[in-house]
mmCIF file of N, CA and C in Angstrom:
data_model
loop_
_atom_site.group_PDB
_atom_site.id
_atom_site.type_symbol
_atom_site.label_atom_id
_atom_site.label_comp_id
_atom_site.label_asym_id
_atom_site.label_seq_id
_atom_site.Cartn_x
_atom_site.Cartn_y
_atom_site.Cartn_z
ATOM 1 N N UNK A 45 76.656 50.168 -74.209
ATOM 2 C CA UNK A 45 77.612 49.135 -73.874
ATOM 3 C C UNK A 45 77.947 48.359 -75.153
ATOM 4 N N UNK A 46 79.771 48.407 -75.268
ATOM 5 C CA UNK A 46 79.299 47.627 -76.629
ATOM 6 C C UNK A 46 79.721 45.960 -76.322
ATOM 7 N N UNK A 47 78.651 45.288 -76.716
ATOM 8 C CA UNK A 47 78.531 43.803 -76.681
ATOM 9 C C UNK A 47 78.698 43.056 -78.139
ATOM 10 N N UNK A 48 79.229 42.129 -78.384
ATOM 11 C CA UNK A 48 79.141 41.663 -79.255
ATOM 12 C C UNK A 48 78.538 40.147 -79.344
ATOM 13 N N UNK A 49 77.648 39.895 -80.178
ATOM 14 C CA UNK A 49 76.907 38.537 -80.040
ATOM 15 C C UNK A 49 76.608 38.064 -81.755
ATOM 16 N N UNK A 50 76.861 36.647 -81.463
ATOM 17 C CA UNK A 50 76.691 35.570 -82.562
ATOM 18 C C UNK A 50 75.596 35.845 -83.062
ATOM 19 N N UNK A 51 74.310 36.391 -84.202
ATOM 20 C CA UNK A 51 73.104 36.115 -83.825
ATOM 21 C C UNK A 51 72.564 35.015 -84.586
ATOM 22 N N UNK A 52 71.826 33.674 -84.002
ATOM 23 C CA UNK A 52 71.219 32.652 -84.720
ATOM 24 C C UNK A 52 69.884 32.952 -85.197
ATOM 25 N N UNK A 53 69.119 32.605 -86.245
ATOM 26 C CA UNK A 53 67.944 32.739 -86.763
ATOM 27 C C UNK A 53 67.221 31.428 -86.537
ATOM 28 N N UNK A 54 66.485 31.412 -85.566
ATOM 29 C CA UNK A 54 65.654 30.031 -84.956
ATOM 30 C C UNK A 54 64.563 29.274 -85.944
ATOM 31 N N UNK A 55 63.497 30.582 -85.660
ATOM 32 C CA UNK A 55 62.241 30.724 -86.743
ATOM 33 C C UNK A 55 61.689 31.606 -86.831
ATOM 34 N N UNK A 56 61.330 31.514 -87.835
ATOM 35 C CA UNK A 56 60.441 32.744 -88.535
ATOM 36 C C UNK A 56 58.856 32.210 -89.119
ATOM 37 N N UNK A 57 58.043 33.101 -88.736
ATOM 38 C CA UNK A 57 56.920 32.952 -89.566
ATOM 39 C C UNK A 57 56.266 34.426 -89.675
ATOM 40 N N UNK A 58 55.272 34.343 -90.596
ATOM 41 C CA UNK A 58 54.984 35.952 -90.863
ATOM 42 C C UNK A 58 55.133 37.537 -90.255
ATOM 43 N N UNK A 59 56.537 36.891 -90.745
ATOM 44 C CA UNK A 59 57.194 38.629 -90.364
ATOM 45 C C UNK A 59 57.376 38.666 -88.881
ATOM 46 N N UNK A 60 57.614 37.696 -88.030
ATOM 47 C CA UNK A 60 58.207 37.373 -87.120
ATOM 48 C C UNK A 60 59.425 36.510 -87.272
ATOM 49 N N UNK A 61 60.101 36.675 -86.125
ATOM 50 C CA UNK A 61 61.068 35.661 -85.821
ATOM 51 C C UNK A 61 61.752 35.488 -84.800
ATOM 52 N N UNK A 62 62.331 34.605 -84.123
ATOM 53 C CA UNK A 62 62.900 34.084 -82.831
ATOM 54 C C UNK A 62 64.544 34.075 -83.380
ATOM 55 N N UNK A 63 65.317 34.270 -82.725
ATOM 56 C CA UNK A 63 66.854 34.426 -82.524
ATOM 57 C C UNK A 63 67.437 34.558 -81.383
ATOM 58 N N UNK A 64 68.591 33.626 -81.694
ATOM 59 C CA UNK A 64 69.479 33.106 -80.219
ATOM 60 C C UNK A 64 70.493 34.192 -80.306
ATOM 61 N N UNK A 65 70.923 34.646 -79.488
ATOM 62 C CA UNK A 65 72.455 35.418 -79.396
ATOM 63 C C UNK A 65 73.357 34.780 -78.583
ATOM 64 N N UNK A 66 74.462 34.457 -79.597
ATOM 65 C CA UNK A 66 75.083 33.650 -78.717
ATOM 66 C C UNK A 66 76.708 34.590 -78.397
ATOM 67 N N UNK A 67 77.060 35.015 -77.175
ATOM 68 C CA UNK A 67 78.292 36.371 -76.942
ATOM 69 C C UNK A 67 79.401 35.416 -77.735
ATOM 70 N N UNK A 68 80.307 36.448 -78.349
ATOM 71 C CA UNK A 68 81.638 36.303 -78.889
ATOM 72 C C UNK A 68 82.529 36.311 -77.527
ATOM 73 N N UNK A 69 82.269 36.796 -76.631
ATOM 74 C CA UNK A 69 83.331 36.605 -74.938
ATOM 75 C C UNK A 69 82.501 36.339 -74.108
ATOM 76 N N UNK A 70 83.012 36.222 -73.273
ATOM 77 C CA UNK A 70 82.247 35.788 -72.009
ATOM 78 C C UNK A 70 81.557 36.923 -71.495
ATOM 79 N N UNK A 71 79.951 36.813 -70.838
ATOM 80 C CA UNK A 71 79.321 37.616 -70.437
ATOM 81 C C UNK A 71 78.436 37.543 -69.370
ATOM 82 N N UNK A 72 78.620 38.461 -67.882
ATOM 83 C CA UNK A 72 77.519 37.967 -67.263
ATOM 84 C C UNK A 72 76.574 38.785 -66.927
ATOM 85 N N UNK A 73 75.046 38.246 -66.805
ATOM 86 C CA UNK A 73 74.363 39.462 -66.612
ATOM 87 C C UNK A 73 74.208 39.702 -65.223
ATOM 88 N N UNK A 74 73.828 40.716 -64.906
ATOM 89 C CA UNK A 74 73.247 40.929 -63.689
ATOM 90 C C UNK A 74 71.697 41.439 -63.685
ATOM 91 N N UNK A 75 71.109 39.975 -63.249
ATOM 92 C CA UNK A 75 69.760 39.913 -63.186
ATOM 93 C C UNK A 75 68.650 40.626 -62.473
ATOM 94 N N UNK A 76 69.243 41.357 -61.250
ATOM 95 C CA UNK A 76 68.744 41.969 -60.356
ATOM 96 C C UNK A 76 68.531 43.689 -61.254
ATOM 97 N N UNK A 77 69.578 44.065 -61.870
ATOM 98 C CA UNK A 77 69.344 45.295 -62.831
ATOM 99 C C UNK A 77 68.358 45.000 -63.493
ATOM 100 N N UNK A 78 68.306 43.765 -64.420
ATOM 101 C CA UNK A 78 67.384 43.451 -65.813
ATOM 102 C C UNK A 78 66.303 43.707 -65.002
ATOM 103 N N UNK A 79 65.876 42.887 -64.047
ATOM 104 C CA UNK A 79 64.665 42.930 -63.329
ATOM 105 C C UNK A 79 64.157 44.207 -62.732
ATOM 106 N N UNK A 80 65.043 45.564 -62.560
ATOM 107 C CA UNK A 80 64.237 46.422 -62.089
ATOM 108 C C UNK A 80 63.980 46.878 -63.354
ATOM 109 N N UNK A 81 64.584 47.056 -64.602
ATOM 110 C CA UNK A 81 64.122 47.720 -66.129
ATOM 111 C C UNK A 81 62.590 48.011 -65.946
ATOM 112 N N UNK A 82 62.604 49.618 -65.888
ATOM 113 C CA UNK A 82 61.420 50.321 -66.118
ATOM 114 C C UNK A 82 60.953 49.748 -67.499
ATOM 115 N N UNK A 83 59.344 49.338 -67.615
ATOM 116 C CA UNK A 83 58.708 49.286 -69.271
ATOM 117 C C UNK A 83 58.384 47.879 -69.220
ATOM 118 N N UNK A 84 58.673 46.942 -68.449
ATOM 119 C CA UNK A 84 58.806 44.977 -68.310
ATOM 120 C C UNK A 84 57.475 44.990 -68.199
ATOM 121 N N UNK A 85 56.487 44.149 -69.039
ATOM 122 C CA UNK A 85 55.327 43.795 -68.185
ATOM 123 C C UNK A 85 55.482 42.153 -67.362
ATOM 124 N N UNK A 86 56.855 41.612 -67.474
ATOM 125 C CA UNK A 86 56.489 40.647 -66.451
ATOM 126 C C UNK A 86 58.152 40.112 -66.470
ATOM 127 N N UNK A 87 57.838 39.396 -65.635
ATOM 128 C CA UNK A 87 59.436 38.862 -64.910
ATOM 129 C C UNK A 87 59.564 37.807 -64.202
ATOM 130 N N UNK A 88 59.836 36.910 -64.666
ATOM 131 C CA UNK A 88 60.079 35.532 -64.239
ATOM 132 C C UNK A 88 61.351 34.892 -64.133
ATOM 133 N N UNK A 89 61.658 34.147 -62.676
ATOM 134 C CA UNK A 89 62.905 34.295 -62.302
ATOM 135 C C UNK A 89 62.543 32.483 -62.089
ATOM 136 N N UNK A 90 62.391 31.832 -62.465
ATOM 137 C CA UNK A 90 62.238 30.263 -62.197
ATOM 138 C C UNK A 90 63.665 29.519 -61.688
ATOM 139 N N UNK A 91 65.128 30.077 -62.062
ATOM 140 C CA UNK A 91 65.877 29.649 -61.046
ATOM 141 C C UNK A 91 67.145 30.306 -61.294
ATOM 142 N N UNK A 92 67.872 30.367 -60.380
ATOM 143 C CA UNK A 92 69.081 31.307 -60.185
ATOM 144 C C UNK A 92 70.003 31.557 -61.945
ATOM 145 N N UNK A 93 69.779 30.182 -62.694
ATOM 146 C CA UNK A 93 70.564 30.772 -63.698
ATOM 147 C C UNK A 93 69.282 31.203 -64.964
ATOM 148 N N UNK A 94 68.254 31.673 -65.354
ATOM 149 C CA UNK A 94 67.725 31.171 -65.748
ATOM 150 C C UNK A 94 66.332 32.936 -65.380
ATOM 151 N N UNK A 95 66.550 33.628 -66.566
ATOM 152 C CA UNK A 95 66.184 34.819 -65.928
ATOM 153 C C UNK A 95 64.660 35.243 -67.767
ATOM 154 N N UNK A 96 63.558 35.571 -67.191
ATOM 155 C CA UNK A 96 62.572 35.444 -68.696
ATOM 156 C C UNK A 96 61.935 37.096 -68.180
ATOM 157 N N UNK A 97 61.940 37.744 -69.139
ATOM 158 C CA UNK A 97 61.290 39.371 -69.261
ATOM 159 C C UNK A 97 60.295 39.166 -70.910
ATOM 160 N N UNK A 98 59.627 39.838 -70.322
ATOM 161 C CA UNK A 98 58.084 40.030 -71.606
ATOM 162 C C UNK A 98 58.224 41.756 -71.745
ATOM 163 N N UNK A 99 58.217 41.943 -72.604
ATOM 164 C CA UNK A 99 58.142 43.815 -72.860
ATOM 165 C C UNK A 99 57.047 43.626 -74.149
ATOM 166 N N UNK A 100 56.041 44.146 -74.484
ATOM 167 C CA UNK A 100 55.010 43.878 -75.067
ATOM 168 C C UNK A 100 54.668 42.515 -75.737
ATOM 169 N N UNK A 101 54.895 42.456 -76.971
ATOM 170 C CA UNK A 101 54.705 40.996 -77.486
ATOM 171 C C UNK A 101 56.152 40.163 -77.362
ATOM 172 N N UNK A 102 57.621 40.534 -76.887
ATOM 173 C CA UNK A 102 58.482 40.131 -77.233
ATOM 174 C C UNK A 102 59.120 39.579 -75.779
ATOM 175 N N UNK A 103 59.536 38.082 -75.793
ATOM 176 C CA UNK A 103 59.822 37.549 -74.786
ATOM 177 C C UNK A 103 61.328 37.410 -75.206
ATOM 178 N N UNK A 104 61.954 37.681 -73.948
ATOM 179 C CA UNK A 104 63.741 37.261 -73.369
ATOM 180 C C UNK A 104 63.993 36.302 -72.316
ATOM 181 N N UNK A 105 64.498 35.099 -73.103
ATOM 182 C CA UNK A 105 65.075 34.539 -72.074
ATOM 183 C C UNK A 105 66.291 34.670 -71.958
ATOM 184 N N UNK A 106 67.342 35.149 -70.496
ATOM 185 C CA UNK A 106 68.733 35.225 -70.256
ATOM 186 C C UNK A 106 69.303 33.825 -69.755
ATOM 187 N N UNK A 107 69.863 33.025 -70.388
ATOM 188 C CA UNK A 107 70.638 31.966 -69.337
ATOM 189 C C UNK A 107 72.149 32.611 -68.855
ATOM 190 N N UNK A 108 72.418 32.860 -67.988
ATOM 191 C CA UNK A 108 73.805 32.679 -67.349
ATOM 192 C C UNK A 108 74.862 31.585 -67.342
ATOM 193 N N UNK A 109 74.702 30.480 -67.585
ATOM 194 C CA UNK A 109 75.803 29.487 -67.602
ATOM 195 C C UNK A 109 76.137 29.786 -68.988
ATOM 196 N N UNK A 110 75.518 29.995 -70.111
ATOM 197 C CA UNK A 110 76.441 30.207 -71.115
ATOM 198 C C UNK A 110 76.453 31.438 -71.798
ATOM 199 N N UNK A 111 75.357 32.334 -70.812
ATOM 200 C CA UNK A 111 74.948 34.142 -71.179
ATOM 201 C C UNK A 111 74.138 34.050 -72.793
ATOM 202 N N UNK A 112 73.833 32.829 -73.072
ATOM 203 C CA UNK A 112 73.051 33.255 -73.999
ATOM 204 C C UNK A 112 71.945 33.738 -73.912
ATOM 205 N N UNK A 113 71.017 34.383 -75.180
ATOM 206 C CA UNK A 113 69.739 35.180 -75.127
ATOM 207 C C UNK A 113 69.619 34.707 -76.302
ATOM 208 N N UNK A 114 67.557 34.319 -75.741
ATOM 209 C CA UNK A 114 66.693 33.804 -76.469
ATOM 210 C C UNK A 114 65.464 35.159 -76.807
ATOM 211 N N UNK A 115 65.645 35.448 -78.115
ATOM 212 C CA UNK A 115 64.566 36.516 -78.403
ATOM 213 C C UNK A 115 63.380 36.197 -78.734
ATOM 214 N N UNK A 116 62.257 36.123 -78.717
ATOM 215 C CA UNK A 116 61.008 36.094 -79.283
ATOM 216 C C UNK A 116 60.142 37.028 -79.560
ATOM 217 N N UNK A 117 59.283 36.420 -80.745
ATOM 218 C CA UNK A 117 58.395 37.829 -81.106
ATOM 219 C C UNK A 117 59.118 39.100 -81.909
ATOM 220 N N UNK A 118 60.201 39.017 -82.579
ATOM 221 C CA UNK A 118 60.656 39.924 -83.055
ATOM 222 C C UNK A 118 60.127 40.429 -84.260
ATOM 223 N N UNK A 119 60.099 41.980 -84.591
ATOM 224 C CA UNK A 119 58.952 42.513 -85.013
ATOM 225 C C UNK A 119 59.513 43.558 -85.223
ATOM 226 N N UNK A 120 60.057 44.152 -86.727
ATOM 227 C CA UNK A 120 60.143 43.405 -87.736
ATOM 228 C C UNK A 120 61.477 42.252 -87.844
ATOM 229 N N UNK A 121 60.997 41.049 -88.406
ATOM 230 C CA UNK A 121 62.047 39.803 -88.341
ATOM 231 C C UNK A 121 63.277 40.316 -88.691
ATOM 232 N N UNK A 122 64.051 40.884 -88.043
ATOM 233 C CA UNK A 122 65.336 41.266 -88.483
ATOM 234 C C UNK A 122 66.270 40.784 -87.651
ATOM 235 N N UNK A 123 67.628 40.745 -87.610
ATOM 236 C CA UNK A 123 68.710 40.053 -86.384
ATOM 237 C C UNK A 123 69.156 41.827 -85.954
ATOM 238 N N UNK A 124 69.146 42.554 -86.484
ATOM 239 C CA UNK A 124 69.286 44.003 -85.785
ATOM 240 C C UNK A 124 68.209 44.197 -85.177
ATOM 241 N N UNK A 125 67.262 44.142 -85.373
ATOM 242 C CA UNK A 125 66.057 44.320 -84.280
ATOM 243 C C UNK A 125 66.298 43.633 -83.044
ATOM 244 N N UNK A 126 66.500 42.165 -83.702
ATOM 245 C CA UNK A 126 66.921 41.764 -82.126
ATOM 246 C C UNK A 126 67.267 42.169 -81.221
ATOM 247 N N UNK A 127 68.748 42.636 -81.510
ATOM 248 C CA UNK A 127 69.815 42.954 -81.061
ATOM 249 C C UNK A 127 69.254 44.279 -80.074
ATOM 250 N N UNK A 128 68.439 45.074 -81.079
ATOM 251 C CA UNK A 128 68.472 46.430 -80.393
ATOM 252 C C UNK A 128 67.301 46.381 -79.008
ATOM 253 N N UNK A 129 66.367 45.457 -79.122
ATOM 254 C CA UNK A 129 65.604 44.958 -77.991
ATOM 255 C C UNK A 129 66.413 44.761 -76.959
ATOM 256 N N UNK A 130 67.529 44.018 -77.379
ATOM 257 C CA UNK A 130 68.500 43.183 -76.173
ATOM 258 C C UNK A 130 68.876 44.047 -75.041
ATOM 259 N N UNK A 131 69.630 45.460 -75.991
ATOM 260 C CA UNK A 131 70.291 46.668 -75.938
ATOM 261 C C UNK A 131 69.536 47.265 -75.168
ATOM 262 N N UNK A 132 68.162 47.530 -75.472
ATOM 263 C CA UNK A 132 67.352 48.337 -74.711
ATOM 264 C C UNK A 132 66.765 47.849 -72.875
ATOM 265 N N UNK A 133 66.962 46.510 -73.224
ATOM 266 C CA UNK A 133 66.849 45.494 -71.382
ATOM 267 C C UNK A 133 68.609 45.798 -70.685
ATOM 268 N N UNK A 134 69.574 45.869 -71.943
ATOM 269 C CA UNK A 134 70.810 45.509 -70.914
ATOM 270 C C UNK A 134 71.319 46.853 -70.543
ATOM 271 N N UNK A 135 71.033 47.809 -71.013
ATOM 272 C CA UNK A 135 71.632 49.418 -71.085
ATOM 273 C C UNK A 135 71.168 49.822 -70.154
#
């Protein structure tokens, strides 16, 4: 799917780093897909807009009111890594 996203560099510390993606258009997810993604070890749905997946060390948070994505744990600190994590939950 091709998506296009802003990517912000939050923080970094040893050879980690956190990055926001923020979409160039409007985007919505559909949370009920993300949530069946074979490979998740956990899934937390705390409220309708407002969607968090763990896949080994690396946490996603999805908000829907503005479709941004919060990456964590990225490994190696790159903004393409990010990205391709993202890719691999939204595909």
């Amino acid at each position: 799917m091709d998506r296009k996203f802003k990517i912000k560099a939050v923080c970094h510390k040893g050879g980690i780093g956190n990055y926001k993606l923020i979409p160039e258009e409007p985007i919505e997810f559909d949370f009920d897909k993300i949530m069946k993604k074979e490979g998740l070890d956990e899934v937390k749905k705390p409220t309708d807009l407002i969607l968090i997946v763990r896949k080994g060390d690396v946490t996603m948070v999805f908000s829907k009111r503005k479709g941004t994505i919060m990456v964590e744990n990225v490994v190696p600190d790159t903004p393409e890594r990010a990205m391709e994590l993202v890719n691999e939950i939204l595909d």
